[in-house]
Amino acid sequence: MPATLTRRLVTLADAADALAVSTRTVRRYIADGQLEAVRLGRKTLRIKADSIERFIDAKPVGNWR
């Protein structure tokens, strides 16, 4: 029985778009441990989509959630 992949990975650019920041800021979030990333080769870096969702949920503004 094949394993089902439930984790989604996104590019730096996609993560930056989702967070409305630059790719440089996304790299800073990864370095600070605020976002989880996976290296898929020497130059290829992907961000775990669920870590983006957790990052967004952890930073509410006012009463908005």
Coordinates of N, CA, C and O in Angstrom, one line a residue:
M1 N 0.8 -1.2 0.0 CA 0.0 0.0 0.0 C 0.9 1.3 0.0 O 1.7 1.4 0.9
P2 N 0.8 2.1 -1.0 CA 1.6 3.3 -1.1 C 1.2 4.4 0.0 O 0.1 4.5 0.4
A3 N 2.2 5.0 0.5 CA 2.0 6.1 1.5 C 1.4 7.3 0.8 O 1.7 7.6 -0.3
T4 N 0.5 7.9 1.5 CA -0.2 9.2 1.0 C 0.6 10.4 1.6 O 0.8 10.5 2.8
L5 N 0.9 11.3 0.7 CA 1.6 12.5 1.1 C 0.6 13.5 1.6 O -0.3 13.9 0.8
T6 N 0.7 13.9 2.8 CA -0.2 14.9 3.3 C 0.4 16.2 3.5 O -0.2 17.2 3.8
R7 N 1.8 16.3 3.4 CA 2.5 17.6 3.6 C 2.6 18.2 2.2 O 2.9 17.6 1.3
R8 N 2.4 19.5 2.3 CA 2.6 20.3 1.0 C 3.8 21.3 1.2 O 4.0 21.9 2.3
L9 N 4.6 21.4 0.2 CA 5.7 22.3 0.2 C 5.5 23.4 -0.9 O 5.0 23.1 -1.9
V10 N 5.9 24.6 -0.5 CA 5.8 25.7 -1.5 C 7.1 26.4 -1.7 O 8.0 26.3 -0.9
T11 N 7.2 27.1 -2.8 CA 8.5 27.8 -3.1 C 8.6 29.1 -2.2 O 7.6 29.5 -1.6
L12 N 9.8 29.6 -2.2 CA 10.0 30.9 -1.5 C 9.1 32.0 -2.0 O 8.5 32.7 -1.2
A13 N 9.0 32.0 -3.3 CA 8.1 33.1 -3.9 C 6.7 32.9 -3.5 O 6.0 33.9 -3.2
D14 N 6.2 31.7 -3.5 CA 4.8 31.4 -3.1 C 4.6 31.7 -1.6 O 3.5 32.3 -1.3
A15 N 5.5 31.4 -0.8 CA 5.4 31.7 0.6 C 5.4 33.3 0.8 O 4.7 33.8 1.6
A16 N 6.3 33.9 0.1 CA 6.4 35.4 0.2 C 5.0 36.0 -0.3 O 4.6 37.0 0.4
D17 N 4.4 35.5 -1.3 CA 3.1 36.0 -1.8 C 2.1 35.8 -0.7 O 1.3 36.7 -0.4
A18 N 2.1 34.6 -0.1 CA 1.0 34.3 0.9 C 1.2 35.2 2.1 O 0.2 35.5 2.7
L19 N 2.4 35.6 2.4 CA 2.6 36.4 3.6 C 2.7 37.9 3.3 O 2.9 38.7 4.2
A20 N 2.7 38.2 2.0 CA 2.8 39.6 1.6 C 4.1 40.2 2.0 O 4.1 41.4 2.5
V21 N 5.2 39.5 1.9 CA 6.5 40.0 2.2 C 7.5 39.6 1.1 O 7.1 38.9 0.2
S22 N 8.7 40.0 1.2 CA 9.7 39.6 0.2 C 10.3 38.2 0.5 O 10.2 37.7 1.6
T23 N 10.9 37.7 -0.5 CA 11.6 36.3 -0.3 C 12.7 36.5 0.7 O 13.0 35.5 1.4
R24 N 13.3 37.6 0.7 CA 14.4 37.9 1.7 C 13.8 37.7 3.2 O 14.5 37.2 4.0
T25 N 12.6 38.3 3.4 CA 12.0 38.2 4.7 C 11.6 36.8 5.0 O 11.8 36.3 6.1
V26 N 11.2 36.0 4.0 CA 10.9 34.6 4.2 C 12.1 33.9 4.6 O 12.1 33.0 5.6
R27 N 13.2 34.1 4.0 CA 14.5 33.5 4.4 C 14.9 33.9 5.8 O 15.4 33.1 6.6
R28 N 14.6 35.1 6.2 CA 14.9 35.5 7.6 C 14.0 34.8 8.6 O 14.4 34.3 9.6
Y29 N 12.7 34.6 8.2 CA 11.8 33.8 9.1 C 12.3 32.4 9.2 O 12.1 31.8 10.3
I30 N 12.8 31.8 8.2 CA 13.3 30.4 8.2 C 14.5 30.4 9.2 O 14.7 29.6 10.0
A31 N 15.4 31.4 9.0 CA 16.7 31.4 9.8 C 16.3 31.6 11.3 O 17.0 31.1 12.2
D32 N 15.2 32.4 11.6 CA 14.8 32.7 12.9 C 14.0 31.5 13.5 O 13.6 31.5 14.7
G33 N 13.7 30.5 12.7 CA 12.9 29.4 13.2 C 11.4 29.6 13.2 O 10.7 28.8 13.7
Q34 N 10.9 30.7 12.6 CA 9.5 31.0 12.5 C 8.8 30.2 11.4 O 7.6 30.0 11.5
L35 N 9.5 29.8 10.4 CA 9.0 28.9 9.3 C 9.8 27.7 9.2 O 11.1 27.8 9.3
E36 N 9.2 26.6 8.8 CA 9.9 25.3 8.6 C 10.2 25.2 7.1 O 9.3 25.3 6.3
A37 N 11.4 24.8 6.8 CA 11.8 24.6 5.4 C 12.5 23.3 5.2 O 13.1 22.8 6.2
V38 N 12.6 22.9 4.0 CA 13.3 21.6 3.6 C 14.2 21.9 2.4 O 13.8 22.6 1.5
R39 N 15.4 21.5 2.5 CA 16.3 21.6 1.4 C 16.2 20.4 0.5 O 16.4 19.3 1.0
L40 N 15.9 20.6 -0.8 CA 15.7 19.5 -1.7 C 16.9 19.4 -2.7 O 16.7 19.0 -3.9
G41 N 18.0 19.8 -2.4 CA 19.2 19.8 -3.2 C 20.0 21.0 -2.8 O 19.7 21.7 -1.8
R42 N 21.1 21.2 -3.6 CA 22.0 22.3 -3.2 C 21.4 23.7 -3.2 O 21.6 24.5 -2.3
K43 N 20.5 23.9 -4.2 CA 19.9 25.3 -4.3 C 18.4 25.3 -4.1 O 17.9 26.4 -4.0
T44 N 17.8 24.2 -4.0 CA 16.3 24.1 -3.9 C 15.9 24.1 -2.4 O 16.2 23.2 -1.7
L45 N 15.1 25.1 -2.1 CA 14.5 25.3 -0.7 C 13.0 25.4 -0.9 O 12.5 26.1 -1.7
R46 N 12.3 24.6 0.0 CA 10.8 24.6 0.0 C 10.4 24.9 1.4 O 11.0 24.4 2.4
I47 N 9.3 25.6 1.5 CA 8.7 25.9 2.8 C 7.5 25.0 3.0 O 6.7 24.8 2.1
K48 N 7.3 24.5 4.3 CA 6.2 23.6 4.6 C 4.9 24.5 4.7 O 4.9 25.5 5.5
A49 N 3.9 24.2 3.9 CA 2.7 25.0 3.9 C 2.0 25.1 5.3 O 1.5 26.2 5.6
D50 N 2.1 24.0 6.0 CA 1.4 24.1 7.3 C 2.2 25.0 8.3 O 1.5 25.6 9.2
S51 N 3.5 25.2 8.1 CA 4.2 26.2 9.0 C 3.8 27.6 8.6 O 3.8 28.5 9.5
I52 N 3.4 27.8 7.4 CA 2.9 29.2 7.0 C 1.6 29.4 7.6 O 1.3 30.5 8.2
E53 N 0.7 28.4 7.6 CA -0.6 28.6 8.3 C -0.4 28.8 9.8 O -1.1 29.7 10.3
R54 N 0.5 28.1 10.4 CA 0.7 28.3 11.9 C 1.3 29.7 12.1 O 0.9 30.4 13.1
F55 N 2.2 30.1 11.3 CA 2.7 31.5 11.4 C 1.7 32.5 11.3 O 1.6 33.5 12.1
I56 N 0.8 32.4 10.4 CA -0.3 33.4 10.2 C -1.3 33.3 11.4 O -1.6 34.4 12.0
D57 N -1.6 32.1 11.9 CA -2.5 32.0 13.0 C -1.9 32.5 14.3 O -2.7 33.0 15.2
A58 N -0.6 32.5 14.4 CA 0.0 33.0 15.6 C 0.2 34.5 15.7 O 0.6 35.0 16.8
K59 N -0.2 35.2 14.7 CA 0.0 36.7 14.6 C -1.3 37.4 14.3 O -1.4 38.2 13.4
P60 N -2.4 37.2 15.2 CA -3.6 37.9 14.9 C -3.5 39.4 15.3 O -2.7 39.8 16.1
V61 N -4.4 40.2 14.6 CA -4.4 41.6 14.9 C -5.7 42.0 15.4 O -6.8 41.7 14.9
G62 N -5.7 42.6 16.6 CA -7.0 43.0 17.2 C -7.8 41.8 17.5 O -7.4 40.8 18.1
N63 N -9.1 41.9 17.2 CA -10.1 40.8 17.4 C -10.2 39.8 16.2 O -10.9 38.9 16.2
W64 N -9.4 40.2 15.1 CA -9.5 39.4 13.9 C -8.8 38.1 14.1 O -7.7 38.0 14.6
R65 N -9.4 37.0 13.6 CA -8.7 35.7 13.6 C -9.1 34.9 12.4 O -10.1 34.7 12.0

